[in-house]
Amino acid sequence: MMRDEKLYKTAKEQLDAYIRDRGMRESSSRNIILGRICQLRQPFTASQLEEYCADAHLSRATFYNALNLFISAQIVKPYDRGYGQTAAEYELNTSVSRSHMQLVCRKCGRTASFYDQVISRMVAEHKYTNFNMQNYTLVVYGECKVCRRMPDKKRK
Ligand SMILES: [Zn+2]
C-alpha cells in the first residue's frame, strides 16, 4: 500500500466514524477532497487546497463545508507556522509529522515510519534564522529487529 493510501484509509475511517455518529450521509465530493489533502502531505491554506482540487469541479460551498467538517472532526488541524504566517494554514492531523520521521536499517535497507510528538514540536517551534520552515524529514539510521537477530558471519 502506498503511503498516501494508508493516510487516506486512516483519515477516511476517522471521517466515517464522525459522520456516522452524527447521522450524516457520506459524500463523494468530501471523499475526493480528503484524498487530495492526503496527497498534499504538507500544510495548506484553504485557497491552495481549493486550487489543488480545481479539476474535481466542486462548488465553493461544497468545498468549504467539507473543509470545515474536517476541522470539526479534527481530521485537519490548524498549522501554526508562527512568524511569517500570512493566512490560516491547515494540515492533516495524522500525517505531516508522521510521514517525515523514518527509521532506516543500514544493513537491509528496511524502513519504518515513526512519530514522536516532542521531536515534531521541537522542529516546528524552532526559530530558524532567515528561514521559513515548511516541512522536514528526519531519518534515523540503525539496525532493524531482523538484522539484529541474524548471526553476523563477519563476527567471530
Ligand atoms: Zn535490517
Short mmCIF file of N, CA and C and ligand atoms in Angstrom, two decimals:
data_model
loop_
_atom_site.label_atom_id
_atom_site.label_comp_id
_atom_site.label_asym_id
_atom_site.label_seq_id
_atom_site.Cartn_x
_atom_site.Cartn_y
_atom_site.Cartn_z
N MET A 1 0.84 -1.20 0.00
CA MET A 1 0.00 0.00 0.00
C MET A 1 0.87 1.25 0.00
N MET A 2 0.55 2.21 -0.82
CA MET A 2 1.33 3.44 -0.85
C MET A 2 1.02 4.28 0.37
N ARG A 3 1.96 5.15 0.73
CA ARG A 3 1.80 5.95 1.94
C ARG A 3 0.53 6.82 1.87
N ASP A 4 0.28 7.42 0.71
CA ASP A 4 -0.91 8.26 0.54
C ASP A 4 -2.18 7.47 0.82
N GLU A 5 -2.19 6.22 0.36
CA GLU A 5 -3.37 5.38 0.54
C GLU A 5 -3.57 5.04 2.01
N LYS A 6 -2.45 4.79 2.68
CA LYS A 6 -2.53 4.49 4.12
C LYS A 6 -3.09 5.68 4.87
N LEU A 7 -2.59 6.85 4.54
CA LEU A 7 -3.05 8.07 5.18
C LEU A 7 -4.54 8.25 4.93
N TYR A 8 -4.91 8.01 3.67
CA TYR A 8 -6.30 8.20 3.29
C TYR A 8 -7.19 7.23 4.05
N LYS A 9 -6.74 5.99 4.18
CA LYS A 9 -7.51 4.97 4.86
C LYS A 9 -7.77 5.39 6.32
N THR A 10 -6.72 5.84 6.98
CA THR A 10 -6.84 6.29 8.38
C THR A 10 -7.78 7.49 8.49
N ALA A 11 -7.55 8.47 7.62
CA ALA A 11 -8.36 9.69 7.67
C ALA A 11 -9.82 9.38 7.34
N LYS A 12 -10.02 8.47 6.38
CA LYS A 12 -11.37 8.10 5.95
C LYS A 12 -12.11 7.39 7.09
N GLU A 13 -11.39 6.56 7.83
CA GLU A 13 -12.01 5.88 8.98
C GLU A 13 -12.47 6.90 10.01
N GLN A 14 -11.63 7.91 10.22
CA GLN A 14 -11.97 8.99 11.16
C GLN A 14 -13.22 9.73 10.68
N LEU A 15 -13.23 10.02 9.38
CA LEU A 15 -14.36 10.74 8.79
C LEU A 15 -15.64 9.92 8.89
N ASP A 16 -15.54 8.65 8.53
CA ASP A 16 -16.71 7.77 8.56
C ASP A 16 -17.31 7.69 9.96
N ALA A 17 -16.44 7.57 10.96
CA ALA A 17 -16.91 7.48 12.34
C ALA A 17 -17.62 8.78 12.73
N TYR A 18 -17.04 9.89 12.29
CA TYR A 18 -17.60 11.19 12.63
C TYR A 18 -18.99 11.39 12.02
N ILE A 19 -19.12 11.07 10.74
CA ILE A 19 -20.42 11.30 10.09
C ILE A 19 -21.46 10.27 10.54
N ARG A 20 -20.99 9.07 10.87
CA ARG A 20 -21.91 8.04 11.34
C ARG A 20 -22.50 8.45 12.69
N ASP A 21 -21.64 8.96 13.56
CA ASP A 21 -22.09 9.41 14.89
C ASP A 21 -23.14 10.50 14.79
N ARG A 22 -23.05 11.29 13.73
CA ARG A 22 -23.96 12.42 13.59
C ARG A 22 -25.09 12.13 12.61
N GLY A 23 -25.19 10.91 12.18
CA GLY A 23 -26.26 10.51 11.27
C GLY A 23 -26.19 11.22 9.93
N MET A 24 -24.98 11.62 9.53
CA MET A 24 -24.85 12.32 8.25
C MET A 24 -24.63 11.30 7.14
N ARG A 25 -24.80 11.78 5.90
CA ARG A 25 -24.61 10.86 4.76
C ARG A 25 -23.21 11.04 4.20
N GLU A 26 -22.72 9.97 3.63
CA GLU A 26 -21.40 10.00 3.00
C GLU A 26 -21.49 10.86 1.75
N SER A 27 -20.44 11.59 1.45
CA SER A 27 -20.46 12.40 0.24
C SER A 27 -19.20 12.14 -0.57
N SER A 28 -19.40 11.91 -1.86
CA SER A 28 -18.24 11.56 -2.69
C SER A 28 -17.31 12.75 -2.86
N SER A 29 -17.89 13.97 -2.92
CA SER A 29 -17.00 15.14 -3.07
C SER A 29 -16.14 15.32 -1.83
N ARG A 30 -16.74 15.04 -0.69
CA ARG A 30 -15.98 15.12 0.56
C ARG A 30 -14.80 14.14 0.51
N ASN A 31 -15.06 12.95 0.03
CA ASN A 31 -14.00 11.95 -0.06
C ASN A 31 -12.90 12.37 -1.03
N ILE A 32 -13.30 13.01 -2.12
CA ILE A 32 -12.31 13.50 -3.09
C ILE A 32 -11.38 14.51 -2.42
N ILE A 33 -11.98 15.46 -1.71
CA ILE A 33 -11.19 16.50 -1.05
C ILE A 33 -10.26 15.88 0.00
N LEU A 34 -10.77 14.92 0.73
CA LEU A 34 -9.95 14.25 1.74
C LEU A 34 -8.75 13.55 1.09
N GLY A 35 -9.03 12.91 -0.03
CA GLY A 35 -7.96 12.24 -0.78
C GLY A 35 -6.87 13.20 -1.20
N ARG A 36 -7.29 14.39 -1.65
CA ARG A 36 -6.31 15.40 -2.08
C ARG A 36 -5.48 15.89 -0.91
N ILE A 37 -6.12 16.06 0.25
CA ILE A 37 -5.38 16.50 1.44
C ILE A 37 -4.31 15.47 1.78
N CYS A 38 -4.65 14.21 1.63
CA CYS A 38 -3.69 13.14 1.94
C CYS A 38 -2.53 13.14 0.95
N GLN A 39 -2.83 13.48 -0.31
CA GLN A 39 -1.77 13.53 -1.33
C GLN A 39 -0.82 14.69 -1.08
N LEU A 40 -1.38 15.80 -0.58
CA LEU A 40 -0.59 17.00 -0.35
C LEU A 40 0.54 16.77 0.63
N ARG A 41 0.21 16.15 1.75
CA ARG A 41 1.19 15.84 2.79
C ARG A 41 2.02 17.05 3.23
N GLN A 42 1.41 18.20 3.24
CA GLN A 42 2.08 19.38 3.77
C GLN A 42 1.03 20.39 4.17
N PRO A 43 1.37 21.35 4.99
CA PRO A 43 0.38 22.35 5.39
C PRO A 43 -0.15 23.10 4.17
N PHE A 44 -1.39 23.52 4.25
CA PHE A 44 -2.01 24.20 3.11
C PHE A 44 -2.98 25.26 3.60
N THR A 45 -3.20 26.27 2.78
CA THR A 45 -4.26 27.24 3.07
C THR A 45 -5.50 26.76 2.35
N ALA A 46 -6.66 27.30 2.74
CA ALA A 46 -7.92 26.89 2.10
C ALA A 46 -7.85 27.12 0.59
N SER A 47 -7.30 28.27 0.20
CA SER A 47 -7.29 28.55 -1.24
C SER A 47 -6.30 27.67 -2.00
N GLN A 48 -5.21 27.30 -1.35
CA GLN A 48 -4.27 26.37 -2.01
C GLN A 48 -4.94 25.02 -2.24
N LEU A 49 -5.67 24.59 -1.23
CA LEU A 49 -6.36 23.30 -1.35
C LEU A 49 -7.44 23.37 -2.42
N GLU A 50 -8.14 24.49 -2.45
CA GLU A 50 -9.20 24.68 -3.44
C GLU A 50 -8.62 24.58 -4.85
N GLU A 51 -7.47 25.19 -5.02
CA GLU A 51 -6.79 25.16 -6.31
C GLU A 51 -6.36 23.72 -6.66
N TYR A 52 -5.88 23.03 -5.64
CA TYR A 52 -5.41 21.66 -5.82
C TYR A 52 -6.56 20.72 -6.18
N CYS A 53 -7.78 21.12 -5.85
CA CYS A 53 -8.96 20.30 -6.12
C CYS A 53 -9.73 20.82 -7.34
N ALA A 54 -9.19 21.84 -8.01
CA ALA A 54 -9.92 22.53 -9.08
C ALA A 54 -10.47 21.58 -10.14
N ASP A 55 -9.67 20.59 -10.51
CA ASP A 55 -10.09 19.68 -11.58
C ASP A 55 -11.26 18.78 -11.17
N ALA A 56 -11.61 18.78 -9.89
CA ALA A 56 -12.75 17.97 -9.45
C ALA A 56 -14.07 18.72 -9.61
N HIS A 57 -13.97 20.00 -9.99
CA HIS A 57 -15.15 20.84 -10.24
C HIS A 57 -16.18 20.79 -9.12
N LEU A 58 -15.75 21.14 -7.93
CA LEU A 58 -16.67 21.17 -6.80
C LEU A 58 -17.10 22.62 -6.57
N SER A 59 -18.29 22.80 -6.04
CA SER A 59 -18.73 24.16 -5.76
C SER A 59 -17.97 24.67 -4.54
N ARG A 60 -17.89 26.01 -4.42
CA ARG A 60 -17.18 26.60 -3.27
C ARG A 60 -17.85 26.16 -1.97
N ALA A 61 -19.18 26.13 -1.97
CA ALA A 61 -19.92 25.75 -0.77
C ALA A 61 -19.56 24.32 -0.36
N THR A 62 -19.55 23.42 -1.32
CA THR A 62 -19.20 22.02 -1.04
C THR A 62 -17.80 21.95 -0.47
N PHE A 63 -16.90 22.70 -1.12
CA PHE A 63 -15.51 22.68 -0.71
C PHE A 63 -15.34 23.18 0.72
N TYR A 64 -15.91 24.35 1.02
CA TYR A 64 -15.73 24.92 2.36
C TYR A 64 -16.50 24.15 3.43
N ASN A 65 -17.66 23.59 3.08
CA ASN A 65 -18.38 22.75 4.03
C ASN A 65 -17.53 21.55 4.42
N ALA A 66 -16.92 20.96 3.42
CA ALA A 66 -16.10 19.77 3.67
C ALA A 66 -14.90 20.13 4.54
N LEU A 67 -14.22 21.23 4.20
CA LEU A 67 -13.05 21.63 4.97
C LEU A 67 -13.43 21.91 6.42
N ASN A 68 -14.55 22.62 6.61
CA ASN A 68 -15.00 22.91 7.98
C ASN A 68 -15.35 21.64 8.75
N LEU A 69 -15.94 20.71 8.03
CA LEU A 69 -16.28 19.43 8.67
C LEU A 69 -15.02 18.68 9.08
N PHE A 70 -13.99 18.70 8.22
CA PHE A 70 -12.72 18.03 8.54
C PHE A 70 -12.09 18.67 9.79
N ILE A 71 -12.24 19.99 9.89
CA ILE A 71 -11.68 20.69 11.05
C ILE A 71 -12.45 20.31 12.31
N SER A 72 -13.79 20.32 12.22
CA SER A 72 -14.61 19.93 13.38
C SER A 72 -14.32 18.50 13.79
N ALA A 73 -14.10 17.65 12.81
CA ALA A 73 -13.85 16.24 13.08
C ALA A 73 -12.40 16.00 13.51
N GLN A 74 -11.61 17.07 13.51
CA GLN A 74 -10.18 17.03 13.88
C GLN A 74 -9.36 16.12 12.97
N ILE A 75 -9.83 16.01 11.74
CA ILE A 75 -9.08 15.25 10.74
C ILE A 75 -8.00 16.19 10.20
N VAL A 76 -8.38 17.45 10.13
CA VAL A 76 -7.47 18.51 9.72
C VAL A 76 -7.32 19.44 10.91
N LYS A 77 -6.11 19.87 11.17
CA LYS A 77 -5.93 20.79 12.30
C LYS A 77 -5.20 22.04 11.85
N PRO A 78 -5.38 23.13 12.56
CA PRO A 78 -4.67 24.35 12.19
C PRO A 78 -3.17 24.10 12.31
N TYR A 79 -2.44 24.66 11.39
CA TYR A 79 -1.00 24.52 11.39
C TYR A 79 -0.41 25.88 11.76
N ASP A 80 0.41 25.91 12.76
CA ASP A 80 0.97 27.17 13.20
C ASP A 80 2.40 27.32 12.72
N ARG A 81 2.55 28.15 11.72
CA ARG A 81 3.88 28.38 11.16
C ARG A 81 4.62 29.41 12.03
N GLY A 82 3.84 30.09 12.86
CA GLY A 82 4.44 31.10 13.71
C GLY A 82 4.73 32.36 12.92
N TYR A 83 5.89 32.93 13.13
CA TYR A 83 6.27 34.17 12.46
C TYR A 83 6.23 34.00 10.95
N GLY A 84 5.65 34.97 10.28
CA GLY A 84 5.65 34.94 8.82
C GLY A 84 4.41 34.30 8.23
N GLN A 85 3.51 33.87 9.08
CA GLN A 85 2.29 33.24 8.58
C GLN A 85 1.34 34.33 8.09
N THR A 86 0.86 34.21 6.86
CA THR A 86 0.00 35.26 6.33
C THR A 86 -1.45 34.83 6.26
N ALA A 87 -1.71 33.57 6.09
CA ALA A 87 -3.10 33.09 6.02
C ALA A 87 -3.21 31.84 6.87
N ALA A 88 -4.42 31.53 7.29
CA ALA A 88 -4.64 30.34 8.10
C ALA A 88 -4.22 29.10 7.31
N GLU A 89 -3.43 28.28 7.93
CA GLU A 89 -2.99 27.06 7.27
C GLU A 89 -3.47 25.85 8.05
N TYR A 90 -3.63 24.77 7.36
CA TYR A 90 -4.09 23.54 7.98
C TYR A 90 -3.18 22.40 7.57
N GLU A 91 -3.27 21.34 8.32
CA GLU A 91 -2.55 20.13 7.93
C GLU A 91 -3.36 18.92 8.36
N LEU A 92 -3.11 17.82 7.73
CA LEU A 92 -3.77 16.58 8.09
C LEU A 92 -3.30 16.19 9.49
N ASN A 93 -4.24 15.86 10.33
CA ASN A 93 -3.91 15.62 11.73
C ASN A 93 -2.97 14.43 11.93
N THR A 94 -3.10 13.43 11.12
CA THR A 94 -2.32 12.22 11.33
C THR A 94 -1.04 12.19 10.51
N SER A 95 -0.95 13.13 9.54
CA SER A 95 0.05 12.91 8.51
C SER A 95 1.39 13.55 8.67
N VAL A 96 1.42 14.85 8.47
CA VAL A 96 2.65 15.56 8.16
C VAL A 96 3.84 15.13 9.00
N SER A 97 3.70 15.29 10.30
CA SER A 97 4.85 14.97 11.15
C SER A 97 5.18 13.49 11.06
N ARG A 98 4.16 12.65 11.06
CA ARG A 98 4.39 11.22 10.99
C ARG A 98 5.15 10.81 9.73
N SER A 99 4.71 11.35 8.60
CA SER A 99 5.27 10.89 7.33
C SER A 99 6.72 11.33 7.17
N HIS A 100 7.21 12.18 8.06
CA HIS A 100 8.56 12.67 7.88
C HIS A 100 9.56 12.17 8.91
N MET A 101 9.16 11.15 9.65
CA MET A 101 10.09 10.54 10.58
C MET A 101 10.24 9.08 10.19
N GLN A 102 11.46 8.72 9.95
CA GLN A 102 11.70 7.40 9.38
C GLN A 102 12.89 6.70 10.02
N LEU A 103 12.75 5.40 10.19
CA LEU A 103 13.86 4.59 10.66
C LEU A 103 14.38 3.82 9.45
N VAL A 104 15.67 3.81 9.26
CA VAL A 104 16.25 3.08 8.14
C VAL A 104 17.31 2.11 8.64
N CYS A 105 17.19 0.85 8.27
CA CYS A 105 18.18 -0.15 8.66
C CYS A 105 19.36 -0.07 7.69
N ARG A 106 20.54 0.13 8.21
CA ARG A 106 21.74 0.25 7.40
C ARG A 106 22.11 -1.06 6.71
N LYS A 107 21.68 -2.19 7.31
CA LYS A 107 22.06 -3.49 6.75
C LYS A 107 21.16 -3.93 5.61
N CYS A 108 19.85 -3.91 5.84
CA CYS A 108 18.95 -4.43 4.82
C CYS A 108 18.14 -3.34 4.12
N GLY A 109 18.21 -2.14 4.62
CA GLY A 109 17.51 -1.04 3.98
C GLY A 109 16.03 -0.95 4.33
N ARG A 110 15.59 -1.81 5.21
CA ARG A 110 14.19 -1.79 5.64
C ARG A 110 13.87 -0.44 6.27
N THR A 111 12.69 0.10 5.96
CA THR A 111 12.32 1.38 6.55
C THR A 111 11.01 1.27 7.32
N ALA A 112 10.84 2.08 8.29
CA ALA A 112 9.61 2.14 9.05
C ALA A 112 9.39 3.58 9.48
N SER A 113 8.14 4.02 9.51
CA SER A 113 7.91 5.38 9.98
C SER A 113 7.62 5.36 11.46
N PHE A 114 7.95 6.43 12.09
CA PHE A 114 7.60 6.56 13.50
C PHE A 114 7.14 7.98 13.75
N TYR A 115 6.57 8.19 14.89
CA TYR A 115 6.10 9.52 15.21
C TYR A 115 6.45 9.86 16.65
N ASP A 116 6.98 11.02 16.84
CA ASP A 116 7.27 11.48 18.18
C ASP A 116 6.83 12.94 18.31
N GLN A 117 5.89 13.15 19.19
CA GLN A 117 5.31 14.47 19.33
C GLN A 117 6.32 15.52 19.82
N VAL A 118 7.22 15.09 20.69
CA VAL A 118 8.21 16.03 21.24
C VAL A 118 9.14 16.53 20.13
N ILE A 119 9.65 15.59 19.32
CA ILE A 119 10.54 15.97 18.22
C ILE A 119 9.79 16.87 17.24
N SER A 120 8.57 16.43 16.92
CA SER A 120 7.74 17.15 15.97
C SER A 120 7.54 18.60 16.39
N ARG A 121 7.25 18.79 17.67
CA ARG A 121 7.03 20.11 18.22
C ARG A 121 8.33 20.93 18.20
N MET A 122 9.43 20.26 18.55
CA MET A 122 10.72 20.92 18.58
C MET A 122 11.10 21.49 17.22
N VAL A 123 10.92 20.68 16.19
CA VAL A 123 11.29 21.12 14.83
C VAL A 123 10.36 22.24 14.38
N ALA A 124 9.07 22.09 14.68
CA ALA A 124 8.08 23.08 14.25
C ALA A 124 8.27 24.41 14.96
N GLU A 125 8.67 24.38 16.22
CA GLU A 125 8.76 25.61 17.01
C GLU A 125 10.15 26.23 17.02
N HIS A 126 11.10 25.54 16.44
CA HIS A 126 12.46 26.06 16.41
C HIS A 126 12.50 27.39 15.66
N LYS A 127 13.27 28.33 16.17
CA LYS A 127 13.38 29.63 15.48
C LYS A 127 14.53 29.56 14.49
N TYR A 128 14.17 29.49 13.21
CA TYR A 128 15.18 29.40 12.17
C TYR A 128 15.59 30.81 11.75
N THR A 129 16.87 31.02 11.58
CA THR A 129 17.37 32.34 11.19
C THR A 129 17.18 32.55 9.69
N ASN A 130 16.46 33.59 9.35
CA ASN A 130 16.21 33.94 7.94
C ASN A 130 15.71 32.76 7.13
N PHE A 131 14.85 32.00 7.75
CA PHE A 131 14.38 30.80 7.05
C PHE A 131 12.97 30.48 7.52
N ASN A 132 12.12 30.20 6.55
CA ASN A 132 10.74 29.87 6.86
C ASN A 132 10.53 28.37 6.65
N MET A 133 10.44 27.62 7.70
CA MET A 133 10.33 26.17 7.56
C MET A 133 8.98 25.76 6.97
N GLN A 134 9.00 24.80 6.08
CA GLN A 134 7.76 24.28 5.52
C GLN A 134 7.50 22.87 6.01
N ASN A 135 8.43 21.99 5.82
CA ASN A 135 8.31 20.65 6.39
C ASN A 135 9.70 20.07 6.54
N TYR A 136 9.79 18.87 7.00
CA TYR A 136 11.10 18.32 7.27
C TYR A 136 11.09 16.80 7.16
N THR A 137 12.27 16.24 7.08
CA THR A 137 12.44 14.80 7.08
C THR A 137 13.44 14.45 8.15
N LEU A 138 13.11 13.49 8.97
CA LEU A 138 14.05 13.03 9.98
C LEU A 138 14.29 11.56 9.71
N VAL A 139 15.55 11.21 9.41
CA VAL A 139 15.87 9.81 9.15
C VAL A 139 16.81 9.31 10.25
N VAL A 140 16.41 8.25 10.90
CA VAL A 140 17.24 7.67 11.96
C VAL A 140 17.80 6.35 11.44
N TYR A 141 19.12 6.24 11.39
CA TYR A 141 19.76 5.04 10.87
C TYR A 141 20.11 4.08 11.99
N GLY A 142 20.07 2.80 11.70
CA GLY A 142 20.42 1.82 12.72
C GLY A 142 20.29 0.41 12.19
N GLU A 143 19.96 -0.47 13.09
CA GLU A 143 19.87 -1.88 12.74
C GLU A 143 18.48 -2.37 13.12
N CYS A 144 17.78 -3.00 12.17
CA CYS A 144 16.41 -3.42 12.45
C CYS A 144 16.39 -4.71 13.28
N LYS A 145 15.19 -5.03 13.73
CA LYS A 145 15.00 -6.19 14.59
C LYS A 145 15.47 -7.49 13.92
N VAL A 146 15.15 -7.62 12.64
CA VAL A 146 15.51 -8.83 11.90
C VAL A 146 17.02 -8.97 11.79
N CYS A 147 17.69 -7.90 11.39
CA CYS A 147 19.15 -7.93 11.23
C CYS A 147 19.85 -8.14 12.57
N ARG A 148 19.28 -7.58 13.62
CA ARG A 148 19.88 -7.72 14.93
C ARG A 148 19.88 -9.17 15.38
N ARG A 149 18.82 -9.87 14.95
CA ARG A 149 18.68 -11.27 15.37
C ARG A 149 19.57 -12.21 14.56
N MET A 150 19.90 -11.76 13.32
CA MET A 150 20.68 -12.64 12.44
C MET A 150 22.14 -12.70 12.88
N PRO A 151 22.70 -13.93 12.91
CA PRO A 151 24.10 -14.03 13.27
C PRO A 151 24.95 -13.39 12.20
N ASP A 152 25.83 -12.52 12.60
CA ASP A 152 26.68 -11.82 11.67
C ASP A 152 27.86 -12.72 11.31
N LYS A 153 27.96 -13.09 10.00
CA LYS A 153 29.01 -14.02 9.56
C LYS A 153 30.41 -13.45 9.73
N LYS A 154 30.49 -12.13 9.72
CA LYS A 154 31.81 -11.50 9.82
C LYS A 154 32.32 -11.55 11.27
N ARG A 155 31.37 -11.66 12.18
CA ARG A 155 31.77 -11.71 13.60
C ARG A 155 32.31 -13.10 13.96
N LYS A 156 33.19 -13.15 14.94
CA LYS A 156 33.78 -14.44 15.32
C LYS A 156 32.86 -15.18 16.29
ZN ZN B 1 17.74 -4.80 8.73
#
